[in-house]
Every structure is written in structure tokens, then in C-alpha cells.
Short mmCIF file of C-alpha atoms in Angstrom, two decimals:
data_model
loop_
_atom_site.label_atom_id
_atom_site.label_comp_id
_atom_site.label_asym_id
_atom_site.label_seq_id
_atom_site.Cartn_x
_atom_site.Cartn_y
_atom_site.Cartn_z
CA MET F 29 -79.32 -86.72 69.49
CA THR F 30 -77.15 -83.44 70.69
CA ASN F 31 -78.43 -80.48 71.59
CA VAL F 32 -77.40 -78.72 68.34
CA ASP F 33 -79.66 -81.75 66.66
CA THR F 34 -82.57 -80.96 69.10
CA LEU F 35 -82.37 -76.51 68.59
CA ALA F 36 -82.09 -77.53 64.65
CA GLU F 37 -84.83 -79.41 64.44
CA GLY F 38 -87.23 -77.18 66.84
CA LEU F 39 -86.11 -74.65 64.70
CA VAL F 40 -87.33 -76.50 61.31
CA ASP F 41 -90.50 -77.14 63.23
CA GLN F 42 -91.05 -73.24 63.87
CA PHE F 43 -91.02 -72.46 60.80
CA PHE F 44 -93.54 -74.95 59.94
CA ALA F 45 -95.46 -73.46 62.24
CA GLN F 46 -95.01 -70.12 61.03
CA GLY F 47 -97.30 -70.64 57.71
CA GLN F 48 -96.01 -73.56 56.54
CA ALA F 49 -97.75 -76.27 58.25
CA ALA F 50 -100.05 -77.20 55.40
CA THR F 51 -97.37 -77.46 53.01
CA ALA F 52 -96.30 -80.67 51.02
CA GLN F 53 -92.90 -79.81 52.42
CA ALA F 54 -94.28 -79.84 56.12
CA GLN F 55 -95.69 -83.08 55.76
CA ARG F 56 -92.86 -84.76 54.17
CA TRP F 57 -90.74 -83.02 57.22
CA THR F 58 -93.19 -84.51 59.68
CA GLN F 59 -93.55 -88.05 57.99
CA THR F 60 -89.78 -88.73 57.08
CA GLY F 61 -87.67 -86.26 58.63
CA GLU F 62 -86.48 -84.57 54.71
CA LEU F 63 -86.15 -81.32 53.42
CA ASP F 64 -85.99 -80.31 49.79
CA ARG F 65 -83.81 -77.83 48.38
CA LEU F 66 -86.19 -75.07 48.38
CA THR F 67 -87.48 -75.69 51.94
CA VAL F 68 -83.47 -75.43 52.77
CA SER F 69 -82.94 -72.26 50.96
CA GLN F 70 -86.19 -71.14 52.59
CA LEU F 71 -84.99 -72.27 55.99
CA ARG F 72 -81.56 -70.14 55.68
CA LEU F 73 -83.58 -66.78 54.45
CA TRP F 74 -85.97 -67.19 57.64
CA ALA F 75 -83.07 -68.07 59.80
CA ALA F 76 -81.15 -64.63 58.80
CA ASN F 77 -84.47 -62.79 59.05
CA ARG F 78 -84.83 -63.48 62.54
CA ALA F 79 -81.47 -62.37 63.38
CA LEU F 80 -82.23 -59.27 61.45
CA ASP F 81 -85.39 -58.43 62.99
CA ALA F 82 -83.78 -58.77 66.42
CA LEU F 83 -82.42 -55.50 65.70
CA ALA F 84 -85.65 -53.80 65.44
CA ARG F 85 -86.64 -54.23 68.87
CA PRO F 86 -86.34 -51.07 70.86
CA THR F 87 -84.73 -53.19 74.05
CA GLY F 88 -82.85 -55.85 74.11
CA ALA F 89 -81.86 -56.16 70.88
CA GLY F 90 -78.61 -57.11 71.86
CA PRO F 91 -79.12 -60.10 73.54
CA ALA F 92 -82.18 -61.31 71.34
CA ARG F 93 -79.48 -60.71 68.20
CA ALA F 94 -76.81 -62.89 69.58
CA THR F 95 -79.48 -65.80 70.54
CA ALA F 96 -81.01 -65.38 66.77
CA LEU F 97 -77.47 -65.80 65.33
CA ARG F 98 -76.41 -68.32 67.56
CA GLU F 99 -79.86 -70.05 66.21
CA ARG F 100 -79.08 -69.31 62.68
CA ASP F 101 -75.45 -70.63 62.77
CA ALA F 102 -76.51 -73.87 64.86
CA LEU F 103 -79.67 -74.70 62.01
CA ILE F 104 -77.27 -73.61 59.18
CA GLY F 105 -74.56 -76.10 60.48
CA TRP F 106 -76.72 -79.08 60.80
CA LEU F 107 -78.23 -78.04 57.15
CA GLU F 108 -74.84 -78.38 55.97
CA ALA F 109 -73.90 -81.50 58.14
CA HIS F 110 -76.74 -83.37 57.18
CA GLY F 111 -76.30 -83.16 53.71
CA TYR F 112 -78.85 -80.35 53.03
CA ARG F 113 -77.81 -77.83 50.40
CA ALA F 114 -79.74 -74.61 49.29
CA LEU F 115 -80.51 -73.55 45.92
CA ALA F 116 -77.72 -72.25 43.88
#
């Protein structure tokens, strides 16, 4: 497992922990490590929103945004490398 795998899987876990924990998609992820296309679309939006939210922080927006952008790129790259596609 690479650092990107660890980071991306941690972000997916964080996504589900923030209000999605009781869903069938969360159970599927926990039990089999699989994601459906709707969840992939939601993950991509969630990651993009995290980067935008970092701009709203009064201090440290630069470093927070850089981290959120790096995490977003890692998550999207990981999803695509594992064959996960968002809804078109």
C-alpha cells in the first residue's frame, strides 16, 4: 500500500464518517472496499468543496487550501487508478 492509497482510503473513510456512515454505500465500502458510481461522484464533489471551504478560513487559508487541493488530487487520482468513474 502506498502513501496515496493510505491518504485516499483515509479520505473515503472521513467522507463516510461525516454523515454517510449509516448508508448502504458505507457498509459496502467497509465490507468489500468497493464504491458505486454515485458515491464516487459524491466523493469528488466533497473533495472539491473541501478545497473551496479552505479559502473561507480567515487565517492559514493558503496552507489549508494547498493541503485540501493535494488531498483532492490524490483522491481523484486514486479513484481513477482503481477504475472508479463518476456519473457522467
